[in-house]
Coordinates of C-alpha atoms in Angstrom, one line a residue:
X1 CA 93.3 108.7 76.9
X2 CA 92.7 104.6 76.4
X3 CA 96.2 104.0 75.8
X4 CA 97.7 106.5 78.5
X5 CA 95.3 104.5 81.1
X6 CA 96.5 101.1 79.3
X7 CA 100.2 102.4 80.0
X8 CA 100.0 103.2 83.5
X9 CA 97.9 99.8 84.0
X10 CA 100.5 97.4 82.5
X11 CA 103.6 99.3 83.7
X12 CA 102.9 100.2 87.2
X13 CA 100.0 97.5 87.8
X14 CA 101.8 94.7 85.9
X15 CA 98.3 94.1 84.3
X16 CA 98.6 91.8 81.1
X17 CA 98.1 94.1 78.0
X18 CA 95.8 91.6 76.5
X19 CA 93.6 92.0 79.3
X20 CA 92.9 95.6 79.1
X21 CA 90.2 96.5 77.2
X22 CA 87.6 99.2 77.4
X23 CA 84.6 97.1 78.8
X24 CA 87.2 95.3 81.0
X25 CA 86.0 95.3 85.1
X26 CA 88.7 96.6 87.0
X27 CA 87.6 94.8 90.0
X28 CA 86.9 91.0 88.4
X29 CA 88.4 91.1 85.3
X30 CA 91.8 92.8 85.9
X31 CA 92.1 91.9 89.9
X32 CA 92.3 95.8 90.7
X33 CA 91.8 96.1 94.5
X34 CA 90.8 99.3 96.1
X35 CA 94.8 99.8 97.2
X36 CA 95.7 99.4 93.7
X37 CA 92.7 101.8 92.2
X38 CA 93.5 104.4 94.4
X39 CA 97.4 103.7 93.3
X40 CA 96.2 104.1 89.9
X41 CA 94.1 107.3 90.4
X42 CA 97.4 108.6 91.5
X43 CA 99.3 107.9 89.1
X44 CA 96.7 108.9 86.5
X45 CA 96.5 112.7 88.3
X46 CA 100.4 112.9 88.2
X47 CA 101.0 111.6 85.1
X48 CA 98.2 113.6 83.3
X49 CA 97.7 116.9 85.5
X50 CA 94.4 116.3 86.5
X51 CA 92.6 116.0 89.8
X52 CA 90.4 112.7 90.4
X53 CA 87.4 113.9 92.7
X54 CA 87.5 111.4 95.5
X55 CA 83.7 110.9 95.7
X56 CA 84.1 109.6 91.8
X57 CA 85.8 106.8 93.0
X58 CA 82.9 104.6 93.0
X59 CA 82.1 105.6 89.3
X60 CA 85.3 103.4 88.2
X61 CA 83.9 100.0 87.6
X62 CA 85.7 99.6 83.9
X63 CA 88.5 100.8 82.2
X64 CA 86.1 102.5 79.8
X65 CA 84.5 104.3 83.1
X66 CA 88.0 105.6 84.0
X67 CA 89.0 106.7 80.1
X68 CA 85.4 108.4 79.6
X69 CA 85.8 110.4 83.0
X70 CA 89.5 111.3 82.3
X71 CA 88.1 112.9 79.0
X72 CA 85.2 114.5 80.2
X73 CA 87.7 116.2 83.2
X74 CA 90.1 117.1 80.4
X75 CA 87.7 119.4 78.6

């Protein structure tokens, strides 16, 4: 799941691969703003065929938060 999230961050948001780590903060480390976070969520939903509850977006602080959430809802 990490590799898929990493791929989306690199290809769609043009984030440098070396910066993308599980503990990297989306906003402060990767520079992802709220609009880009919404775009990331839509891309993840589309590419992984999952649905992310809008109320859960506040939980996405780090790349790991996104990965863990996706792994949890994919079970």
